[in-house]
Amino acid sequence: MAKKNFEESLARLEEITEVLEKGELSLEQSLKMFNEGIKLVEFCHTKLDEAQGQVDLLLKKNGRMEPVPFEPSVKQDVIQEDSD
Amino acid sequence: MHTFHSIRIQSVSELTRSIRGLLETEFPFVSVTGEISNLRKPSSGHLYFTLKDADAQIKAVLFRPQQRYLNLEPRDGQEVVCRGRISLYEPRGEYQIIADTLEEKGAGLLQAAFEKLKRDLATEGLFDPSHKQEIPLLPARITLVTSPDGAAVHDFITMAERRFPHFPLEIYPVAVQGSQAPRQIIDAIEWLNRESRTELIVLCRGGGSLEDLWAFNDEQLARAIYASTIPVVSAIGHEIDFTIADFVADYRAPTPTSAAEAVVPDRDHLTSLIQTCGQRLIKHQKDLIINARFRVRSHKRVIGDPSLLLRSFRYRLAKTSTDIHATLSRKLGKHNRLIFDLAEKLQGRNPGHQLAVTRQKLEGLEKRLQLQTKKYFEKRHYTIRSHAALLDAVSPLSILARGYSITTILPQGTLVRESNQLTIGGQIEIILQRGKVKGTVTAIE
């Protein structure tokens, strides 16, 4: 299976589920699809778990943009810093 | 003094009416800009206010029926352009503007510029639905291009956190109003396209007046959004505000909150979707296997022991093979006899015999033909020789040999037998035994 993104994988998973439930495939074909489906379930779960992070604020430091954790409560006068 | 007394004395009403006529004739249509003050709306529903600038003021009224055409909610201190006519309210002796419309000052110009840019960019194809990019279902990262202190960013993050806790978000800080804003937002979009692995850009700003949102009507910004290979979502202002950026963005959300609702994936929903699919797959597969096993068992019963079946097949195969062999050799024997008979018949009609007989006939004929030809030519030779002797005796040439000559007229070559055939000066030719002589007739006797 070529490496797909989450969206394509989920769409393929739903497609496989429907095709299998129609029951028009041979036993061999449906076993093959079942294996692909199970792999997609694992892949999608992994992708969801990987999507974990925090809110970063990009700050200009020495001419480069660097992420720092964003603190919404603190007023950050970034515009001025930008024009330095 | 006398003159003064001689003027007709008018009533207040009369004078006022004529002043009113004067004003209404002179100012049937005015456009005046000023600040609204002393705004009142009594139970009649008409709007009364004073328009003023630094040095003067004028009373104004906007009657109730006209108010439904207003695009703004008039308030004290607001700079407006008021269009209407001047009249005079006789009971108070006050002149005032009877207003038809009120517009925010500058709004007309801005609005016209906005409409023109919108039209131009639409014609150029910047708003084409076919150019819009899909919003990814699960972007690896979402970048907000916004002011980090506004309520907008807070609204977005709150909704994002509700849908997908700890979703990877990033804020690219920019000014979202003022003259610097468009350049900063363009730089952000270009930088993200060049340097970042973010998969979605959200332009985020809370609501504001037309002037506040003006940064998002910048033509170059529109082009930067159009050129972005990362999908761009606009989340600017509140429901009713539309900016050029909204039209060119791949997706337009009316507010930052609804943008987060639209683009941040719903973790619980996705998780349960995947789980349900997985469960359905497993259940179906179990059913399939149970079903297949059952079918194998029932077929086995119908077929019985496969080795017995196989033995019967083998016997039938052997018998069939013997039968075929026998039939074939029988058929072949019959055919061989038929071929031999035909060969004999054919030999009897061999064209070789016919050919030998014909050749003998031909040789006999050829000999006879040669003999006849020879006889014919011998006979012909004899005849020719006897004719030649006779010819020689009567030939004019033998006469010439005896000294006679033959005269002919030229150019016809007519033989001359009598002198009257000739004319003086005519050309003649005299043929001798050896040679010819040409001459001219000089005399005829």
Short mmCIF file of C-alpha atoms in Angstrom, two decimals:
data_model
loop_
_atom_site.label_atom_id
_atom_site.label_comp_id
_atom_site.label_asym_id
_atom_site.label_seq_id
_atom_site.Cartn_x
_atom_site.Cartn_y
_atom_site.Cartn_z
CA MET A 1 0.00 0.00 0.00
CA ALA A 2 1.42 3.33 -1.06
CA LYS A 3 1.77 5.88 1.70
CA LYS A 4 -1.42 7.86 1.77
CA ASN A 5 -2.54 10.75 3.90
CA PHE A 6 -5.10 10.47 6.63
CA GLU A 7 -7.98 11.67 4.52
CA GLU A 8 -7.38 9.21 1.66
CA SER A 9 -6.81 6.39 4.13
CA LEU A 10 -10.07 7.09 5.93
CA ALA A 11 -11.96 7.28 2.65
CA ARG A 12 -10.42 3.98 1.51
CA LEU A 13 -11.26 2.39 4.85
CA GLU A 14 -14.90 3.40 4.52
CA GLU A 15 -14.94 2.14 0.94
CA ILE A 16 -13.47 -1.23 1.94
CA THR A 17 -15.99 -1.61 4.76
CA GLU A 18 -18.88 -0.99 2.40
CA VAL A 19 -17.55 -3.23 -0.36
CA LEU A 20 -16.97 -6.09 2.07
CA GLU A 21 -20.43 -5.74 3.57
CA LYS A 22 -22.02 -5.97 0.11
CA GLY A 23 -20.53 -9.47 0.06
CA GLU A 24 -19.95 -9.70 -3.68
CA LEU A 25 -16.29 -10.70 -3.44
CA SER A 26 -14.68 -14.10 -3.42
CA LEU A 27 -13.34 -15.34 -0.13
CA GLU A 28 -9.78 -14.73 -1.28
CA GLN A 29 -10.47 -11.17 -2.42
CA SER A 30 -12.30 -10.29 0.75
CA LEU A 31 -9.50 -11.65 2.91
CA LYS A 32 -7.08 -9.43 1.02
CA MET A 33 -9.33 -6.38 1.51
CA PHE A 34 -9.86 -7.19 5.13
CA ASN A 35 -6.11 -7.15 5.72
CA GLU A 36 -5.82 -3.80 3.93
CA GLY A 37 -8.71 -2.45 6.04
CA ILE A 38 -7.15 -3.48 9.31
CA LYS A 39 -3.87 -1.84 8.30
CA LEU A 40 -5.77 1.37 7.50
CA VAL A 41 -7.49 1.32 10.90
CA GLU A 42 -4.07 1.14 12.56
CA PHE A 43 -2.65 3.84 10.29
CA CYS A 44 -5.54 6.25 10.99
CA HIS A 45 -5.33 5.71 14.73
CA THR A 46 -1.60 6.38 14.63
CA LYS A 47 -2.14 9.58 12.63
CA LEU A 48 -4.70 10.83 15.15
CA ASP A 49 -2.36 10.06 18.02
CA GLU A 50 0.51 11.81 16.29
CA ALA A 51 -1.52 14.99 15.95
CA GLN A 52 -0.57 16.24 19.36
CA GLY A 53 1.13 19.49 20.05
CA GLN A 54 0.78 22.88 21.58
CA VAL A 55 0.06 26.38 20.45
CA ASP A 56 3.30 27.96 19.26
CA LEU A 57 3.97 31.60 18.58
CA LEU A 58 6.46 32.32 15.82
CA LEU A 59 8.90 35.00 16.95
CA LYS A 60 11.57 36.68 14.93
CA LYS A 61 14.93 36.03 16.55
CA ASN A 62 18.16 36.98 14.79
CA GLY A 63 16.27 37.23 11.52
CA ARG A 64 14.73 33.78 11.86
CA MET A 65 11.24 32.76 12.89
CA GLU A 66 11.34 30.52 15.94
CA PRO A 67 8.41 28.93 17.73
CA VAL A 68 7.92 29.66 21.42
CA PRO A 69 5.02 28.40 23.53
CA PHE A 70 2.09 30.80 23.24
CA GLU A 71 0.78 32.35 26.43
CA PRO A 72 -2.54 33.96 25.58
CA SER A 73 -2.74 35.85 28.89
CA VAL A 74 0.49 37.78 28.31
CA LYS A 75 0.32 40.79 26.03
CA GLN A 76 3.01 40.35 23.41
CA ASP A 77 3.94 43.38 21.47
CA VAL A 78 5.21 41.45 18.50
CA ILE A 79 4.67 44.06 15.88
CA GLN A 80 7.26 46.34 17.45
CA GLU A 81 9.70 43.54 17.80
CA ASP A 82 9.24 42.78 14.14
CA SER A 83 10.30 46.22 13.07
CA ASP A 84 13.59 46.02 14.99
CA MET B 1 -37.65 106.94 6.94
CA HIS B 2 -40.38 107.65 4.51
CA THR B 3 -39.43 104.76 2.30
CA PHE B 4 -39.36 102.52 5.27
CA HIS B 5 -42.92 103.36 6.22
CA SER B 6 -44.22 102.99 2.71
CA ILE B 7 -43.36 99.20 2.59
CA ARG B 8 -46.37 96.99 3.03
CA ILE B 9 -46.58 95.50 6.45
CA GLN B 10 -46.60 91.68 6.39
CA SER B 11 -47.63 89.18 8.96
CA VAL B 12 -44.98 86.86 10.45
CA SER B 13 -46.60 83.98 8.59
CA GLU B 14 -46.39 85.79 5.27
CA LEU B 15 -42.74 86.66 5.72
CA THR B 16 -41.82 83.22 6.93
CA ARG B 17 -43.59 81.58 3.99
CA SER B 18 -41.76 83.73 1.51
CA ILE B 19 -38.39 82.99 3.16
CA ARG B 20 -39.30 79.32 3.00
CA GLY B 21 -40.08 79.63 -0.72
CA LEU B 22 -36.74 81.33 -1.24
CA LEU B 23 -34.79 78.62 0.58
CA GLU B 24 -36.60 75.74 -1.09
CA THR B 25 -36.04 77.23 -4.53
CA GLU B 26 -32.39 77.98 -3.87
CA PHE B 27 -31.44 74.68 -2.13
CA PRO B 28 -33.56 71.90 -3.62
CA PHE B 29 -30.68 69.47 -3.27
CA VAL B 30 -27.67 69.60 -0.94
CA SER B 31 -24.92 67.26 0.17
CA VAL B 32 -23.30 68.29 3.39
CA THR B 33 -20.77 66.64 5.60
CA GLY B 34 -20.59 67.09 9.33
CA GLU B 35 -20.75 65.42 12.69
CA ILE B 36 -24.01 64.24 14.16
CA SER B 37 -24.89 65.70 17.54
CA ASN B 38 -27.94 66.11 19.73
CA LEU B 39 -29.55 63.05 18.12
CA ARG B 40 -33.18 62.49 19.22
CA LYS B 41 -35.88 60.08 18.19
CA PRO B 42 -39.23 61.08 19.72
CA SER B 43 -42.31 58.86 19.65
CA SER B 44 -43.15 60.10 16.14
CA GLY B 45 -40.25 57.94 14.95
CA HIS B 46 -38.59 60.78 13.02
CA LEU B 47 -34.88 61.34 13.65
CA TYR B 48 -33.87 64.84 14.70
CA PHE B 49 -30.23 65.85 14.94
CA THR B 50 -27.81 68.67 14.41
CA LEU B 51 -25.02 68.53 11.88
CA LYS B 52 -22.01 70.52 12.91
CA ASP B 53 -18.40 71.24 12.16
CA ALA B 54 -15.91 73.40 14.02
CA ASP B 55 -17.62 76.69 13.20
CA ALA B 56 -21.26 76.13 12.38
CA GLN B 57 -24.27 73.90 12.77
CA ILE B 58 -27.50 73.16 11.02
CA LYS B 59 -30.60 71.31 12.19
CA ALA B 60 -31.67 68.22 10.33
CA VAL B 61 -34.51 65.76 10.27
CA LEU B 62 -34.74 62.27 8.77
CA PHE B 63 -38.40 61.26 8.53
CA ARG B 64 -39.36 57.78 9.50
CA PRO B 65 -40.16 56.40 5.98
CA GLN B 66 -36.64 57.30 4.82
CA GLN B 67 -34.97 55.46 7.66
CA ARG B 68 -35.34 52.00 6.15
CA TYR B 69 -32.81 52.95 3.45
CA LEU B 70 -30.09 53.63 6.02
CA ASN B 71 -26.93 51.51 5.95
CA LEU B 72 -25.82 52.74 9.36
CA GLU B 73 -27.18 53.29 12.83
CA PRO B 74 -26.76 57.04 13.36
CA ARG B 75 -25.10 57.99 16.61
CA ASP B 76 -23.78 61.18 18.15
CA GLY B 77 -20.25 62.08 17.12
CA GLN B 78 -20.48 60.22 13.84
CA GLU B 79 -19.06 61.92 10.75
CA VAL B 80 -21.61 61.60 8.00
CA VAL B 81 -22.52 62.84 4.55
CA CYS B 82 -26.11 63.99 4.55
CA ARG B 83 -28.08 64.45 1.32
CA GLY B 84 -31.42 66.24 1.20
CA ARG B 85 -33.01 69.66 0.72
CA ILE B 86 -33.28 72.83 2.79
CA SER B 87 -36.67 73.80 4.13
CA LEU B 88 -38.09 75.95 6.86
CA TYR B 89 -40.36 74.81 9.64
CA GLU B 90 -42.73 77.71 9.97
CA PRO B 91 -44.14 77.12 13.50
CA ARG B 92 -40.59 77.54 14.90
CA GLY B 93 -39.11 79.70 12.24
CA GLU B 94 -36.21 77.30 11.94
CA TYR B 95 -34.60 76.23 8.72
CA GLN B 96 -33.28 72.67 8.50
CA ILE B 97 -32.16 69.92 6.21
CA ILE B 98 -34.88 67.46 5.26
CA ALA B 99 -32.50 64.50 4.87
CA ASP B 100 -33.00 61.74 2.29
CA THR B 101 -29.92 59.68 3.09
CA LEU B 102 -27.10 59.46 5.58
CA GLU B 103 -23.81 57.78 4.74
CA GLU B 104 -20.71 57.26 6.77
CA LYS B 105 -18.14 59.80 5.64
CA GLY B 106 -15.72 58.26 3.18
CA ALA B 107 -17.81 55.14 2.91
CA GLY B 108 -18.93 55.99 -0.58
CA LEU B 109 -15.38 56.18 -1.90
CA LEU B 110 -14.19 53.09 -0.06
CA GLN B 111 -17.24 51.16 -1.15
CA ALA B 112 -16.72 52.14 -4.78
CA ALA B 113 -13.04 51.15 -4.66
CA PHE B 114 -14.00 47.85 -3.04
CA GLU B 115 -16.60 47.09 -5.70
CA LYS B 116 -14.19 47.93 -8.49
CA LEU B 117 -11.40 45.72 -7.12
CA LYS B 118 -13.87 42.91 -6.51
CA ARG B 119 -15.12 43.17 -10.09
CA ASP B 120 -11.60 43.29 -11.56
CA LEU B 121 -10.30 40.32 -9.57
CA ALA B 122 -13.42 38.31 -10.32
CA THR B 123 -12.93 38.96 -14.04
CA GLU B 124 -9.31 37.90 -13.69
CA GLY B 125 -10.47 34.61 -12.19
CA LEU B 126 -9.11 35.00 -8.64
CA PHE B 127 -12.42 33.89 -7.14
CA ASP B 128 -12.93 30.89 -9.41
CA PRO B 129 -14.30 27.91 -7.49
CA SER B 130 -12.13 25.66 -9.70
CA HIS B 131 -9.00 27.22 -8.18
CA LYS B 132 -10.09 26.60 -4.61
CA GLN B 133 -8.06 24.01 -2.73
CA GLU B 134 -9.49 21.31 -0.52
CA ILE B 135 -9.23 21.85 3.22
CA PRO B 136 -7.34 18.80 4.57
CA LEU B 137 -9.32 16.62 6.95
CA LEU B 138 -6.41 16.25 9.35
CA PRO B 139 -3.77 18.89 8.70
CA ALA B 140 -0.40 18.19 10.29
CA ARG B 141 -0.43 21.76 11.57
CA ILE B 142 -2.63 24.84 11.31
CA THR B 143 -1.08 28.31 11.28
CA LEU B 144 -3.08 31.35 12.34
CA VAL B 145 -1.96 34.55 10.72
CA THR B 146 -3.32 37.05 13.21
CA SER B 147 -2.69 39.48 15.98
CA PRO B 148 -1.67 37.43 19.04
CA ASP B 149 -3.49 39.76 21.46
CA GLY B 150 -6.91 39.92 19.88
CA ALA B 151 -10.08 38.18 20.93
CA ALA B 152 -10.06 36.45 17.53
CA VAL B 153 -7.08 34.22 18.33
CA HIS B 154 -8.59 33.39 21.69
CA ASP B 155 -11.90 32.44 20.10
CA PHE B 156 -10.18 30.18 17.58
CA ILE B 157 -8.00 28.41 20.14
CA THR B 158 -10.94 27.84 22.48
CA MET B 159 -13.01 26.16 19.77
CA ALA B 160 -9.98 24.24 18.47
CA GLU B 161 -9.23 22.86 21.93
CA ARG B 162 -12.84 21.73 22.28
CA ARG B 163 -12.74 19.79 19.00
CA PHE B 164 -9.24 18.36 19.18
CA PRO B 165 -7.35 18.77 22.46
CA HIS B 166 -3.70 19.77 21.96
CA PHE B 167 -4.02 20.08 18.22
CA PRO B 168 -0.76 21.47 16.76
CA LEU B 169 -1.47 25.16 16.18
CA GLU B 170 0.92 27.96 15.36
CA ILE B 171 0.51 31.72 15.40
CA TYR B 172 2.28 33.93 12.91
CA PRO B 173 1.92 37.38 14.49
CA VAL B 174 0.92 40.26 12.22
CA ALA B 175 -0.86 43.58 12.44
CA VAL B 176 -4.44 43.06 11.26
CA GLN B 177 -5.25 46.72 10.71
CA GLY B 178 -3.43 49.85 9.73
CA SER B 179 -1.12 50.59 6.83
CA GLN B 180 1.44 47.92 7.81
CA ALA B 181 -1.10 45.13 7.92
CA PRO B 182 -1.35 44.07 4.25
CA ARG B 183 2.45 43.85 3.83
CA GLN B 184 2.87 41.85 7.02
CA ILE B 185 0.10 39.41 6.12
CA ILE B 186 1.52 38.95 2.61
CA ASP B 187 4.99 38.31 4.07
CA ALA B 188 3.49 35.74 6.45
CA ILE B 189 1.73 33.85 3.64
CA GLU B 190 4.83 33.89 1.47
CA TRP B 191 7.12 32.82 4.32
CA LEU B 192 4.82 29.95 5.30
CA ASN B 193 4.69 28.73 1.71
CA ARG B 194 8.47 28.90 1.46
CA GLU B 195 9.71 27.78 4.86
CA SER B 196 7.00 26.03 6.80
CA ARG B 197 5.49 22.56 6.78
CA THR B 198 2.12 23.87 7.93
CA GLU B 199 -0.82 22.46 5.98
CA LEU B 200 -3.42 25.15 6.53
CA ILE B 201 -3.33 28.95 6.91
CA VAL B 202 -6.12 30.79 8.71
CA LEU B 203 -6.32 34.58 8.34
CA CYS B 204 -7.92 35.58 11.58
CA ARG B 205 -9.43 38.88 12.70
CA GLY B 206 -12.36 40.00 14.79
CA GLY B 207 -15.09 42.26 13.45
CA GLY B 208 -14.72 45.95 12.86
CA SER B 209 -15.77 48.86 10.76
CA LEU B 210 -15.20 48.94 7.03
CA GLU B 211 -12.00 50.93 7.63
CA ASP B 212 -10.82 48.46 10.27
CA LEU B 213 -11.13 45.54 7.89
CA TRP B 214 -9.62 47.46 4.99
CA ALA B 215 -6.29 45.59 5.17
CA PHE B 216 -8.10 42.51 3.91
CA ASN B 217 -9.26 44.33 0.79
CA ASP B 218 -5.68 44.81 -0.43
CA GLU B 219 -5.12 43.71 -4.00
CA GLN B 220 -1.61 42.34 -3.40
CA LEU B 221 -2.89 40.36 -0.41
CA ALA B 222 -5.57 38.87 -2.64
CA ARG B 223 -2.86 37.79 -5.08
CA ALA B 224 -0.74 36.29 -2.29
CA ILE B 225 -3.72 34.24 -1.09
CA TYR B 226 -4.40 33.13 -4.66
CA ALA B 227 -0.76 32.11 -5.15
CA SER B 228 -0.52 30.16 -1.88
CA THR B 229 -0.11 26.42 -2.40
CA ILE B 230 -1.12 25.92 1.22
CA PRO B 231 -4.92 26.23 1.52
CA VAL B 232 -5.98 29.58 3.02
CA VAL B 233 -9.08 30.05 5.16
CA SER B 234 -10.41 33.52 5.87
CA ALA B 235 -11.96 34.19 9.27
CA ILE B 236 -12.45 37.92 9.24
CA GLY B 237 -15.02 40.00 11.03
CA HIS B 238 -18.55 38.94 11.73
CA GLU B 239 -21.20 37.37 9.58
CA ILE B 240 -22.17 40.42 7.58
CA ASP B 241 -18.68 41.67 6.70
CA PHE B 242 -17.22 40.48 3.43
CA THR B 243 -13.70 41.34 2.32
CA ILE B 244 -11.77 40.63 -0.88
CA ALA B 245 -9.74 38.10 1.12
CA ASP B 246 -13.00 36.23 1.83
CA PHE B 247 -13.71 35.89 -1.88
CA VAL B 248 -10.26 34.67 -2.87
CA ALA B 249 -9.67 32.37 0.12
CA ASP B 250 -10.13 28.62 -0.36
CA TYR B 251 -12.73 28.66 2.39
CA ARG B 252 -14.50 31.57 4.05
CA ALA B 253 -15.58 31.34 7.66
CA PRO B 254 -17.67 34.24 8.99
CA THR B 255 -15.90 34.31 12.37
CA PRO B 256 -12.74 32.89 13.97
CA THR B 257 -14.89 30.53 16.07
CA SER B 258 -16.69 29.11 13.07
CA ALA B 259 -13.35 28.81 11.25
CA ALA B 260 -12.02 26.61 14.05
CA GLU B 261 -15.23 24.61 13.91
CA ALA B 262 -14.78 24.09 10.19
CA VAL B 263 -11.06 23.33 9.94
CA VAL B 264 -9.98 21.75 13.23
CA PRO B 265 -10.89 18.07 13.05
CA ASP B 266 -13.31 16.63 15.59
CA ARG B 267 -11.14 14.09 17.35
CA ASP B 268 -13.93 12.10 18.98
CA HIS B 269 -15.87 11.89 15.77
CA LEU B 270 -12.87 10.67 13.78
CA THR B 271 -11.85 8.17 16.44
CA SER B 272 -15.30 6.64 16.57
CA LEU B 273 -15.50 6.60 12.77
CA ILE B 274 -12.28 4.58 12.54
CA GLN B 275 -13.29 2.29 15.37
CA THR B 276 -16.68 1.61 13.86
CA CYS B 277 -15.07 0.75 10.54
CA GLY B 278 -12.63 -1.58 12.28
CA GLN B 279 -15.43 -3.32 14.19
CA ARG B 280 -17.54 -3.71 11.08
CA LEU B 281 -14.57 -5.18 9.22
CA ILE B 282 -13.87 -7.73 11.94
CA LYS B 283 -17.50 -8.71 12.37
CA HIS B 284 -17.94 -9.13 8.64
CA GLN B 285 -14.81 -11.21 8.36
CA LYS B 286 -15.89 -13.51 11.17
CA ASP B 287 -19.27 -14.01 9.52
CA LEU B 288 -17.58 -14.72 6.24
CA ILE B 289 -15.33 -17.41 7.69
CA ILE B 290 -18.14 -19.09 9.60
CA ASN B 291 -20.24 -19.04 6.46
CA ALA B 292 -17.44 -20.42 4.29
CA ARG B 293 -16.76 -23.25 6.71
CA PHE B 294 -20.44 -24.16 6.72
CA ARG B 295 -20.53 -24.26 2.91
CA VAL B 296 -17.47 -26.48 2.73
CA ARG B 297 -19.11 -28.93 5.12
CA SER B 298 -22.38 -29.04 3.23
CA HIS B 299 -20.66 -29.55 -0.13
CA LYS B 300 -18.65 -32.40 1.35
CA ARG B 301 -21.86 -34.16 2.24
CA VAL B 302 -23.23 -33.85 -1.29
CA ILE B 303 -20.05 -34.95 -3.05
CA GLY B 304 -19.19 -37.84 -0.76
CA ASP B 305 -15.70 -39.41 -0.68
CA PRO B 306 -13.69 -37.68 -3.40
CA SER B 307 -11.34 -40.71 -3.94
CA LEU B 308 -14.29 -42.94 -4.99
CA LEU B 309 -15.45 -40.27 -7.37
CA LEU B 310 -11.95 -40.07 -8.79
CA ARG B 311 -11.79 -43.85 -9.43
CA SER B 312 -15.03 -43.74 -11.37
CA PHE B 313 -13.74 -40.86 -13.48
CA ARG B 314 -10.54 -42.73 -14.23
CA TYR B 315 -12.46 -45.83 -15.45
CA ARG B 316 -14.66 -43.70 -17.71
CA LEU B 317 -11.60 -42.00 -19.09
CA ALA B 318 -9.88 -45.33 -19.97
CA LYS B 319 -13.01 -46.73 -21.67
CA THR B 320 -13.60 -43.62 -23.71
CA SER B 321 -10.00 -43.60 -24.86
CA THR B 322 -10.22 -47.27 -26.16
CA ASP B 323 -13.48 -46.54 -27.98
CA ILE B 324 -12.02 -43.58 -29.76
CA HIS B 325 -9.01 -45.61 -30.88
CA ALA B 326 -11.16 -48.36 -32.41
CA THR B 327 -13.41 -45.98 -34.26
CA LEU B 328 -10.46 -44.16 -35.70
CA SER B 329 -8.69 -47.24 -37.14
CA ARG B 330 -11.97 -48.47 -38.69
CA LYS B 331 -12.53 -45.21 -40.43
CA LEU B 332 -8.95 -45.06 -41.63
CA GLY B 333 -9.11 -48.58 -43.29
CA LYS B 334 -12.13 -47.59 -45.36
CA HIS B 335 -10.44 -44.51 -46.64
CA ASN B 336 -7.25 -46.33 -47.75
CA ARG B 337 -9.19 -48.60 -50.16
CA LEU B 338 -10.94 -45.68 -51.76
CA ILE B 339 -7.66 -43.95 -52.46
CA PHE B 340 -6.13 -47.03 -54.20
CA ASP B 341 -9.09 -47.33 -56.61
CA LEU B 342 -8.90 -43.73 -57.57
CA ALA B 343 -5.13 -44.00 -58.29
CA GLU B 344 -5.71 -46.82 -60.77
CA LYS B 345 -8.40 -44.90 -62.59
CA LEU B 346 -6.18 -41.93 -62.77
CA GLN B 347 -3.26 -43.93 -64.30
CA GLY B 348 -5.53 -44.98 -67.22
CA ARG B 349 -6.00 -41.36 -68.11
CA ASN B 350 -2.35 -40.43 -68.07
CA PRO B 351 -1.93 -37.57 -70.63
CA GLY B 352 1.61 -38.99 -71.54
CA HIS B 353 0.12 -41.55 -74.02
CA GLN B 354 -1.93 -39.01 -75.86
CA LEU B 355 1.13 -36.81 -76.18
CA ALA B 356 3.32 -39.50 -77.93
CA VAL B 357 0.65 -40.23 -80.58
CA THR B 358 0.17 -36.56 -81.36
CA ARG B 359 3.92 -36.01 -81.65
CA GLN B 360 4.25 -38.78 -84.34
CA LYS B 361 1.41 -37.24 -86.36
CA LEU B 362 3.08 -33.88 -86.18
CA GLU B 363 6.43 -35.20 -87.49
CA GLY B 364 4.78 -36.77 -90.60
CA LEU B 365 3.01 -33.55 -91.40
CA GLU B 366 6.22 -31.56 -91.08
CA LYS B 367 8.08 -33.78 -93.65
CA ARG B 368 5.27 -33.46 -96.17
CA LEU B 369 5.25 -29.72 -95.81
CA GLN B 370 9.01 -29.46 -96.52
CA LEU B 371 8.72 -31.60 -99.71
CA GLN B 372 5.82 -29.55 -101.10
CA THR B 373 7.58 -26.28 -100.46
CA LYS B 374 10.71 -27.40 -102.31
CA LYS B 375 8.65 -28.49 -105.37
CA TYR B 376 6.83 -25.20 -105.51
CA PHE B 377 9.98 -23.09 -105.49
CA GLU B 378 11.64 -25.17 -108.30
CA LYS B 379 8.59 -24.64 -110.48
CA ARG B 380 8.63 -20.90 -109.83
CA HIS B 381 12.33 -20.57 -110.80
CA TYR B 382 11.72 -22.12 -114.18
CA THR B 383 8.83 -19.78 -114.99
CA ILE B 384 10.83 -16.71 -114.05
CA ARG B 385 13.79 -17.65 -116.25
CA SER B 386 11.62 -18.04 -119.41
CA HIS B 387 9.87 -14.70 -118.76
CA ALA B 388 13.23 -12.93 -118.43
CA ALA B 389 14.37 -13.98 -121.92
CA LEU B 390 11.17 -12.68 -123.43
CA LEU B 391 11.44 -9.40 -121.54
CA ASP B 392 14.99 -8.84 -122.72
CA ALA B 393 13.92 -9.05 -126.37
CA VAL B 394 11.35 -6.24 -126.11
CA SER B 395 13.30 -4.01 -123.69
CA PRO B 396 13.71 -0.38 -124.87
CA LEU B 397 17.24 -0.61 -123.57
CA SER B 398 18.18 -3.04 -126.34
CA ILE B 399 16.79 -0.53 -128.89
CA LEU B 400 18.92 2.22 -127.38
CA ALA B 401 21.92 -0.03 -127.79
CA ARG B 402 21.28 0.14 -131.45
CA GLY B 403 21.69 4.02 -131.49
CA TYR B 404 18.09 5.16 -130.88
CA SER B 405 17.23 7.60 -128.12
CA ILE B 406 14.15 8.48 -126.10
CA THR B 407 13.01 12.07 -125.61
CA THR B 408 10.77 13.16 -122.68
CA ILE B 409 9.26 16.45 -121.70
CA LEU B 410 10.40 17.73 -118.31
CA PRO B 411 9.35 17.75 -115.70
CA GLN B 412 6.46 15.35 -116.40
CA GLY B 413 8.60 12.82 -118.20
CA THR B 414 6.02 12.41 -121.02
CA LEU B 415 7.41 10.53 -124.01
CA VAL B 416 7.78 12.69 -127.11
CA ARG B 417 6.43 11.03 -130.25
CA GLU B 418 5.49 14.11 -132.30
CA SER B 419 7.05 17.58 -132.53
CA ASN B 420 3.77 19.32 -131.76
CA GLN B 421 3.99 17.94 -128.23
CA LEU B 422 6.77 20.47 -127.66
CA THR B 423 6.96 24.26 -127.16
CA ILE B 424 9.84 26.61 -127.87
CA GLY B 425 11.93 27.05 -124.66
CA GLY B 426 10.48 23.85 -123.07
CA GLN B 427 12.80 21.54 -121.21
CA ILE B 428 13.43 18.10 -122.55
CA GLU B 429 15.52 15.11 -121.54
CA ILE B 430 17.09 12.68 -124.01
CA ILE B 431 17.86 9.20 -122.69
CA LEU B 432 20.78 7.46 -124.46
CA GLN B 433 22.11 3.89 -124.03
CA ARG B 434 24.56 5.28 -121.55
CA GLY B 435 23.67 8.60 -119.80
CA LYS B 436 21.09 11.36 -120.20
CA VAL B 437 21.14 14.78 -121.87
CA LYS B 438 18.98 17.81 -120.86
CA GLY B 439 18.19 20.55 -123.34
CA THR B 440 15.92 23.40 -124.33
CA VAL B 441 13.72 23.37 -127.43
CA THR B 442 15.00 26.11 -129.79
CA ALA B 443 13.03 25.31 -132.92
CA ILE B 444 10.20 23.05 -134.01
CA GLU B 445 9.91 21.82 -137.62
#
